XYZ file of C-alpha atoms in Angstrom:
97
model
C -7.854 26.410 -1.811
C -6.856 25.052 -5.225
C -3.825 26.392 -6.991
C -2.674 25.766 -10.568
C 0.939 26.037 -11.679
C 1.247 26.462 -15.459
C 4.479 24.770 -16.656
C 6.364 24.392 -19.862
C 6.446 20.791 -21.131
C 8.886 20.216 -24.012
C 7.779 16.612 -24.333
C 4.154 17.647 -24.930
C 5.266 20.288 -27.405
C 6.473 17.506 -29.719
C 2.837 16.249 -29.889
C 1.135 19.665 -30.067
C 2.737 23.149 -30.419
C 0.471 24.803 -27.779
C 0.680 21.983 -25.228
C 1.664 22.629 -21.645
C 1.365 21.028 -18.223
C -0.582 22.271 -15.232
C -0.045 21.068 -11.675
C -3.226 21.425 -9.611
C -2.498 21.618 -5.914
C -5.183 21.247 -3.247
C -4.067 23.053 -0.093
C -5.502 23.281 3.406
C -4.029 25.087 6.432
C -0.724 25.761 4.659
C -0.203 22.096 3.796
C -0.567 20.217 0.508
C -3.419 17.707 0.436
C -3.083 16.560 -3.158
C -1.256 17.225 -6.466
C -2.635 16.398 -9.913
C -0.831 16.685 -13.222
C -2.913 17.820 -16.238
C -1.982 18.397 -19.881
C -3.696 21.204 -21.811
C -3.508 21.587 -25.548
C -4.920 25.076 -26.078
C -3.709 28.488 -24.965
C -7.061 30.049 -25.746
C -8.041 32.207 -22.683
C -11.709 31.132 -22.920
C -10.780 27.436 -22.941
C -8.448 27.935 -19.971
C -11.120 29.961 -18.130
C -13.684 27.176 -18.466
C -11.047 24.619 -17.375
C -10.225 26.683 -14.271
C -13.890 27.162 -13.350
C -14.714 23.450 -13.719
C -11.856 22.557 -11.402
C -12.654 25.381 -8.948
C -9.157 26.873 -9.132
C -8.672 29.951 -6.888
C -5.130 31.004 -7.869
C -2.850 30.413 -10.814
C 0.931 30.845 -11.150
C 2.361 31.497 -14.601
C 5.733 32.457 -15.945
C 4.886 36.055 -16.820
C 1.708 37.664 -15.376
C 1.101 40.916 -17.173
C -1.768 43.214 -16.075
C -4.088 42.247 -19.016
C -3.913 38.590 -18.023
C -4.497 39.399 -14.382
C -7.556 41.548 -15.262
C -8.952 38.849 -17.592
C -8.866 36.048 -15.019
C -9.887 38.347 -12.138
C -13.317 38.547 -13.900
C -13.823 34.883 -13.035
C -12.476 35.293 -9.551
C -9.101 33.660 -10.240
C -6.046 35.372 -8.802
C -2.985 35.420 -11.102
C 0.574 35.446 -9.772
C 3.978 35.036 -11.406
C 6.502 32.352 -10.511
C 8.524 35.082 -8.674
C 5.658 35.104 -6.121
C 6.251 31.435 -5.288
C 9.398 32.394 -3.439
C 7.279 34.111 -0.748
C 5.197 31.049 -0.042
C 6.909 28.578 2.354
C 4.983 25.616 0.981
C 4.770 26.401 -2.723
C 8.405 27.445 -3.066
C 9.178 23.743 -3.078
C 7.954 23.693 -6.686
C 10.579 26.133 -7.918
C 13.182 24.459 -10.081
């Protein structure tokens, strides 16, 4: 399973107003196999959708997950959760700051 955590990155915002970081976490059997850091420079949902599909992301975690966003990404078989949901995962809650 691949998970993406969408994070604010104030350093990147200096370079580009829409920039943000995404941690891509490869998990297997409730353990982390790898973590990659990516920088994205567009908040366009179509761009993000293609990015998620190319990287075979199954689940994303974002700051605020409203129902419209959940429905949009569900169409490409990507589950959307909020950061509050990280608390319930014994492995992923390590990424809470």
